[in-house]
Amino acid sequence: MAQTELLFALLTTGECCEANDWIKALKRLHPERIDWSSRNDDGLTILVQCVIVLLRNSSCEQEMLNMIEHFISYGASITQKCTAEASATFVFYKDSDGDELLVKPSGLSAISYVQAWAREFDVDTRFSDESKRLAKALNCFAGAETQHVRVPVYEGIIELWEKFLTAESAHDLTIEAADGLVTAHAQMLKEASAVVTAMLASPMKEGQLQRIQVKDVAKREVSLFLEILYTCSTHNEPDYKTALQALDLAHRWQVDVVVMVLANLLQGPAEDDRAWVVSPNRGRHEFIIAYKVIRHYGIMYWCFKK
């Protein structure tokens, strides 16, 4: 997949350039289109490559640690091993005479790779800074969790679901939003939501007309909810309010998978000019939405835009 290849290319670039030059590019990648179990041409796993960046480039320490946590939450494995033929190595020189410290990654996971370097650094106090970064990496490994199992999907499959989503002639369910109508496949919504199933099976207007009212949600917010439901991705970059209201709709209809995808979107690494922060100055309704979702799902994330 192109996004996976780009990820490895950016990580390789990150070994030697300023953090701002490539961290922003990393944040523009689409995590749902990355094969988190992949290895690069040298046989290195994603997290082993991250550890190499962490050791080589001290200017991006905190950003790289944050990325490691997010990569694990997206599906990167701390126990996945590099191939036995993994040949890529990098060297620390102990002195001007050329004495070297090196660790071959062959057959090592991110955990064992960090441990191997830690053993090398323990015998030489000149590498105390590197030892501290390794300790922080292990702390990330221990604290980060994969919320759901993620599997790679061919882009062609996603494109088919996008076509299914936009096939309005086959839609048999109408959602009345605050500013207009949005249509979808009733069966898709019923498979995803017991709440919607109950509404459409009732003798009330929803069931008779296959029509659901959500007058407090805008069309763009319903559309984002449906796009995530059908394809687990979005072509757009929604603002905080759109994402938050779509998340509220997913929570209201108990569509857990959409809740988790949107929660990851809201908590993901953000650009400096659109950082997500908790703000007591936002409307009470928005705060209640965030509180309800955090309490119900145990999700800790930032949910308001600065």
CSV table of C-alpha atoms in Angstrom, one decimal:
chain,number,residue,atom,x,y,z
A,1,MET,CA,0.0,0.0,0.0
A,2,ALA,CA,1.2,3.5,-0.8
A,3,GLN,CA,0.5,4.8,2.7
A,4,THR,CA,2.7,2.1,4.2
A,5,GLU,CA,5.6,2.8,1.9
A,6,LEU,CA,5.3,6.5,2.6
A,7,LEU,CA,5.4,5.8,6.4
A,8,PHE,CA,8.6,3.9,6.1
A,9,ALA,CA,10.1,6.5,3.8
A,10,LEU,CA,9.2,9.3,6.3
A,11,LEU,CA,10.6,7.3,9.2
A,12,THR,CA,13.9,6.8,7.3
A,13,THR,CA,14.0,10.5,6.5
A,14,GLY,CA,13.3,11.3,10.2
A,15,GLU,CA,16.6,9.7,11.2
A,16,CYS,CA,18.6,12.7,10.1
A,17,CYS,CA,16.4,15.8,9.6
A,18,GLU,CA,14.7,18.4,11.8
A,19,ALA,CA,11.5,17.1,13.5
A,20,ASN,CA,9.2,19.8,12.0
A,21,ASP,CA,10.2,18.8,8.5
A,22,TRP,CA,8.7,15.4,8.6
A,23,ILE,CA,6.5,15.0,11.7
A,24,LYS,CA,3.9,17.1,10.0
A,25,ALA,CA,4.0,14.8,7.0
A,26,LEU,CA,3.6,11.8,9.2
A,27,LYS,CA,0.4,13.3,10.6
A,28,ARG,CA,-1.1,13.7,7.2
A,29,LEU,CA,-1.0,9.9,6.6
A,30,HIS,CA,-4.2,7.9,6.7
A,31,PRO,CA,-3.7,5.3,9.5
A,32,GLU,CA,-6.6,3.1,8.3
A,33,ARG,CA,-4.8,2.6,5.0
A,34,ILE,CA,-1.5,1.5,6.5
A,35,ASP,CA,-0.6,-2.2,7.0
A,36,TRP,CA,0.7,-2.0,10.6
A,37,SER,CA,2.1,-5.5,10.4
A,38,SER,CA,4.3,-4.7,7.4
A,39,ARG,CA,8.1,-4.6,7.3
A,40,ASN,CA,10.3,-2.5,5.1
A,41,ASP,CA,12.7,-3.8,2.4
A,42,ASP,CA,15.4,-4.3,5.0
A,43,GLY,CA,13.1,-6.5,7.1
A,44,LEU,CA,12.5,-4.0,9.9
A,45,THR,CA,9.1,-3.6,11.6
A,46,ILE,CA,7.5,-0.2,12.0
A,47,LEU,CA,8.3,0.1,15.7
A,48,VAL,CA,11.9,-1.0,15.3
A,49,GLN,CA,12.3,1.7,12.7
A,50,CYS,CA,10.8,4.2,15.2
A,51,VAL,CA,13.3,3.1,17.8
A,52,ILE,CA,16.1,3.8,15.4
A,53,VAL,CA,14.7,7.3,14.7
A,54,LEU,CA,14.5,7.9,18.5
A,55,LEU,CA,18.1,6.9,19.0
A,56,ARG,CA,19.5,8.8,16.0
A,57,ASN,CA,17.5,12.0,16.2
A,58,SER,CA,17.4,13.6,19.7
A,59,SER,CA,15.6,16.7,18.3
A,60,CYS,CA,12.3,14.7,17.9
A,61,GLU,CA,12.3,12.7,21.1
A,62,GLN,CA,8.9,13.7,22.4
A,63,GLU,CA,7.2,13.7,19.0
A,64,MET,CA,8.6,10.3,18.3
A,65,LEU,CA,7.4,8.9,21.6
A,66,ASN,CA,4.0,10.3,20.9
A,67,MET,CA,4.0,8.7,17.5
A,68,ILE,CA,5.0,5.3,18.9
A,69,GLU,CA,2.0,5.4,21.3
A,70,HIS,CA,-0.3,6.3,18.4
A,71,PHE,CA,1.2,3.7,16.1
A,72,ILE,CA,0.5,1.0,18.7
A,73,SER,CA,-3.0,2.2,19.2
A,74,TYR,CA,-3.5,2.0,15.4
A,75,GLY,CA,-2.2,-1.6,15.3
A,76,ALA,CA,1.6,-1.7,15.3
A,77,SER,CA,2.9,-4.6,17.4
A,78,ILE,CA,5.6,-4.4,20.0
A,79,THR,CA,6.2,-8.2,19.7
A,80,GLN,CA,6.4,-8.5,15.9
A,81,LYS,CA,9.9,-9.5,14.9
A,82,CYS,CA,12.1,-8.3,12.1
A,83,THR,CA,13.0,-10.9,9.5
A,84,ALA,CA,15.9,-13.2,10.2
A,85,GLU,CA,17.6,-11.7,7.2
A,86,ALA,CA,17.1,-8.1,8.4
A,87,SER,CA,20.4,-6.4,7.5
A,88,ALA,CA,19.9,-2.8,8.4
A,89,THR,CA,22.1,-1.7,11.2
A,90,PHE,CA,23.3,1.6,12.6
A,91,VAL,CA,26.4,2.3,14.6
A,92,PHE,CA,27.4,4.3,17.7
A,93,TYR,CA,31.1,5.1,17.7
A,94,LYS,CA,32.7,4.9,21.2
A,95,ASP,CA,35.7,7.0,20.3
A,96,SER,CA,37.7,8.4,17.4
A,97,ASP,CA,39.6,5.1,17.0
A,98,GLY,CA,36.5,3.7,15.5
A,99,ASP,CA,35.4,1.3,18.2
A,100,GLU,CA,31.7,0.5,17.6
A,101,LEU,CA,28.5,-0.3,19.4
A,102,LEU,CA,26.0,-2.0,17.1
A,103,VAL,CA,22.9,-4.2,17.4
A,104,LYS,CA,21.7,-6.4,14.5
A,105,PRO,CA,17.9,-6.3,14.4
A,106,SER,CA,17.6,-9.8,12.8
A,107,GLY,CA,14.8,-11.7,14.5
A,108,LEU,CA,14.3,-9.0,17.2
A,109,SER,CA,11.0,-7.4,18.2
A,110,ALA,CA,10.7,-3.7,19.2
A,111,ILE,CA,11.0,-4.8,22.8
A,112,SER,CA,14.0,-7.1,22.4
A,113,TYR,CA,15.7,-4.5,20.1
A,114,VAL,CA,15.4,-1.8,22.9
A,115,GLN,CA,16.7,-4.3,25.4
A,116,ALA,CA,19.6,-5.2,23.3
A,117,TRP,CA,20.6,-1.6,22.9
A,118,ALA,CA,20.1,-1.0,26.6
A,119,ARG,CA,22.6,-3.7,27.4
A,120,GLU,CA,25.2,-2.1,25.1
A,121,PHE,CA,24.7,1.3,26.6
A,122,ASP,CA,24.9,0.0,30.2
A,123,VAL,CA,28.6,-0.6,29.8
A,124,ASP,CA,29.4,3.0,28.7
A,125,THR,CA,28.1,6.0,30.7
A,126,ARG,CA,28.7,8.3,27.6
A,127,PHE,CA,25.4,7.0,26.3
A,128,SER,CA,23.3,8.0,29.2
A,129,ASP,CA,21.0,10.2,27.1
A,130,GLU,CA,20.3,7.3,24.7
A,131,SER,CA,19.6,5.0,27.7
A,132,LYS,CA,17.0,7.4,29.0
A,133,ARG,CA,15.3,7.6,25.6
A,134,LEU,CA,15.2,3.8,25.5
A,135,ALA,CA,13.6,3.7,29.0
A,136,LYS,CA,11.0,6.1,27.7
A,137,ALA,CA,10.3,3.9,24.7
A,138,LEU,CA,9.7,0.9,27.0
A,139,ASN,CA,7.4,3.0,29.1
A,140,CYS,CA,5.4,3.8,25.9
A,141,PHE,CA,5.3,0.1,25.0
A,142,ALA,CA,3.9,-0.6,28.5
A,143,GLY,CA,1.3,2.1,28.5
A,144,ALA,CA,0.0,2.1,24.9
A,145,GLU,CA,-2.8,-0.2,24.0
A,146,THR,CA,-4.4,-1.3,20.8
A,147,GLN,CA,-8.1,-0.6,21.4
A,148,HIS,CA,-9.3,-2.8,18.5
A,149,VAL,CA,-7.6,-5.3,16.3
A,150,ARG,CA,-6.9,-3.7,13.0
A,151,VAL,CA,-6.3,-5.5,9.8
A,152,PRO,CA,-5.0,-4.2,6.4
A,153,VAL,CA,-7.7,-3.8,3.7
A,154,TYR,CA,-6.9,-3.4,0.0
A,155,GLU,CA,-7.8,0.1,-1.2
A,156,GLY,CA,-9.9,-1.5,-3.9
A,157,ILE,CA,-12.3,-2.9,-1.2
A,158,ILE,CA,-12.6,0.6,0.4
A,159,GLU,CA,-13.4,2.0,-3.1
A,160,LEU,CA,-16.1,-0.5,-3.5
A,161,TRP,CA,-17.7,0.5,-0.2
A,162,GLU,CA,-17.4,4.1,-1.2
A,163,LYS,CA,-19.4,3.3,-4.4
A,164,PHE,CA,-21.9,1.4,-2.3
A,165,LEU,CA,-22.3,4.5,0.0
A,166,THR,CA,-22.8,6.9,-2.9
A,167,ALA,CA,-25.3,4.6,-4.8
A,168,GLU,CA,-28.2,6.7,-3.9
A,169,SER,CA,-30.6,5.0,-6.2
A,170,ALA,CA,-30.4,1.9,-4.0
A,171,HIS,CA,-30.9,3.8,-0.7
A,172,ASP,CA,-34.1,3.0,1.1
A,173,LEU,CA,-33.6,5.0,4.3
A,174,THR,CA,-33.9,8.7,4.7
A,175,ILE,CA,-32.3,10.6,7.6
A,176,GLU,CA,-33.8,14.0,8.3
A,177,ALA,CA,-31.0,16.2,9.5
A,178,ALA,CA,-31.2,19.8,10.7
A,179,ASP,CA,-30.5,21.3,7.3
A,180,GLY,CA,-31.6,18.7,4.8
A,181,LEU,CA,-31.9,15.0,3.9
A,182,VAL,CA,-29.3,12.3,3.8
A,183,THR,CA,-30.0,8.8,2.5
A,184,ALA,CA,-28.5,5.4,3.2
A,185,HIS,CA,-29.1,1.6,3.1
A,186,ALA,CA,-31.5,0.7,5.9
A,187,GLN,CA,-29.9,-2.8,6.2
A,188,MET,CA,-26.5,-1.2,6.7
A,189,LEU,CA,-27.8,0.9,9.6
A,190,LYS,CA,-29.7,-2.0,11.1
A,191,GLU,CA,-26.7,-4.3,11.1
A,192,ALA,CA,-24.7,-1.6,12.8
A,193,SER,CA,-27.2,-0.4,15.3
A,194,ALA,CA,-29.7,-2.1,17.5
A,195,VAL,CA,-31.2,1.3,18.2
A,196,VAL,CA,-31.9,2.0,14.5
A,197,THR,CA,-33.2,-1.6,14.1
A,198,ALA,CA,-35.8,-0.9,16.9
A,199,MET,CA,-36.8,2.4,15.4
A,200,LEU,CA,-37.3,1.0,11.9
A,201,ALA,CA,-39.2,-2.0,13.3
A,202,SER,CA,-41.7,0.2,15.3
A,203,PRO,CA,-45.2,1.0,14.1
A,204,MET,CA,-44.3,4.7,14.5
A,205,LYS,CA,-43.4,7.0,11.6
A,206,GLU,CA,-39.8,5.8,11.5
A,207,GLY,CA,-40.9,2.3,10.8
A,208,GLN,CA,-43.7,3.1,8.4
A,209,LEU,CA,-41.8,5.6,6.3
A,210,GLN,CA,-38.3,4.3,6.8
A,211,ARG,CA,-37.4,7.8,7.8
A,212,ILE,CA,-35.4,8.9,10.9
A,213,GLN,CA,-35.3,12.4,12.3
A,214,VAL,CA,-32.1,13.8,13.9
A,215,LYS,CA,-33.0,17.5,13.9
A,216,ASP,CA,-30.0,18.4,16.1
A,217,VAL,CA,-27.4,17.1,13.7
A,218,ALA,CA,-26.3,18.7,10.5
A,219,LYS,CA,-26.1,17.0,7.1
A,220,ARG,CA,-22.3,17.1,7.0
A,221,GLU,CA,-22.2,15.4,10.5
A,222,VAL,CA,-24.6,12.6,9.4
A,223,SER,CA,-22.6,12.2,6.2
A,224,LEU,CA,-19.3,11.9,8.2
A,225,PHE,CA,-21.0,9.2,10.4
A,226,LEU,CA,-22.1,7.3,7.4
A,227,GLU,CA,-18.7,7.6,5.6
A,228,ILE,CA,-17.0,6.1,8.7
A,229,LEU,CA,-19.6,3.4,9.0
A,230,TYR,CA,-19.3,2.3,5.4
A,231,THR,CA,-15.6,2.7,4.7
A,232,CYS,CA,-13.9,3.2,8.2
A,233,SER,CA,-12.2,6.3,6.7
A,234,THR,CA,-12.9,9.8,5.4
A,235,HIS,CA,-11.6,11.8,2.4
A,236,ASN,CA,-12.2,15.0,4.3
A,237,GLU,CA,-10.6,16.6,7.3
A,238,PRO,CA,-13.6,17.5,9.5
A,239,ASP,CA,-13.4,20.3,12.0
A,240,TYR,CA,-13.8,19.5,15.7
A,241,LYS,CA,-17.5,20.3,15.8
A,242,THR,CA,-18.4,18.1,12.9
A,243,ALA,CA,-16.3,15.2,14.3
A,244,LEU,CA,-17.7,15.6,17.8
A,245,GLN,CA,-21.4,15.7,16.6
A,246,ALA,CA,-20.8,12.7,14.4
A,247,LEU,CA,-19.3,10.9,17.4
A,248,ASP,CA,-22.4,11.9,19.5
A,249,LEU,CA,-24.7,10.4,16.8
A,250,ALA,CA,-22.7,7.2,16.8
A,251,HIS,CA,-22.9,7.0,20.6
A,252,ARG,CA,-26.6,7.7,20.6
A,253,TRP,CA,-27.2,4.9,18.1
A,254,GLN,CA,-24.6,2.6,19.9
A,255,VAL,CA,-22.4,2.1,16.8
A,256,ASP,CA,-19.3,1.3,18.7
A,257,VAL,CA,-16.9,0.9,15.7
A,258,VAL,CA,-17.7,4.5,14.5
A,259,VAL,CA,-17.3,5.8,18.1
A,260,MET,CA,-13.8,4.3,18.2
A,261,VAL,CA,-12.7,5.5,14.8
A,262,LEU,CA,-13.9,9.1,15.6
A,263,ALA,CA,-12.4,8.9,19.0
A,264,ASN,CA,-9.0,8.1,17.4
A,265,LEU,CA,-9.5,10.9,15.0
A,266,LEU,CA,-10.1,13.3,17.9
A,267,GLN,CA,-7.2,12.1,20.0
A,268,GLY,CA,-4.8,11.6,17.1
A,269,PRO,CA,-1.6,13.7,16.7
A,270,ALA,CA,-2.7,17.1,15.6
A,271,GLU,CA,-1.0,19.9,13.7
A,272,ASP,CA,0.2,22.8,15.9
A,273,ASP,CA,-2.4,25.1,14.4
A,274,ARG,CA,-5.3,22.8,15.1
A,275,ALA,CA,-4.4,21.2,18.4
A,276,TRP,CA,-7.2,19.5,20.3
A,277,VAL,CA,-7.6,20.7,23.9
A,278,VAL,CA,-10.2,20.6,26.6
A,279,SER,CA,-11.8,24.0,27.0
A,280,PRO,CA,-14.2,25.0,29.7
A,281,ASN,CA,-15.4,27.9,27.5
A,282,ARG,CA,-17.2,25.6,25.0
A,283,GLY,CA,-20.9,25.1,25.1
A,284,ARG,CA,-22.4,22.9,27.8
A,285,HIS,CA,-24.0,20.6,25.3
A,286,GLU,CA,-20.6,19.8,23.7
A,287,PHE,CA,-19.0,19.2,27.1
A,288,ILE,CA,-21.8,16.8,28.0
A,289,ILE,CA,-21.3,14.9,24.8
A,290,ALA,CA,-17.6,14.4,25.5
A,291,TYR,CA,-18.2,13.5,29.1
A,292,LYS,CA,-20.8,10.9,28.2
A,293,VAL,CA,-18.6,9.2,25.6
A,294,ILE,CA,-15.5,9.2,27.9
A,295,ARG,CA,-17.5,7.8,30.8
A,296,HIS,CA,-19.2,5.1,28.7
A,297,TYR,CA,-16.2,3.9,26.7
A,298,GLY,CA,-13.4,4.8,29.0
A,299,ILE,CA,-11.8,6.8,26.2
A,300,MET,CA,-9.4,9.6,27.2
A,301,TYR,CA,-9.0,12.1,24.4
A,302,TRP,CA,-8.9,15.8,23.7
A,303,CYS,CA,-12.2,16.9,22.2
A,304,PHE,CA,-12.2,20.6,21.7
A,305,LYS,CA,-10.3,22.8,19.3
A,306,LYS,CA,-8.1,25.6,20.6
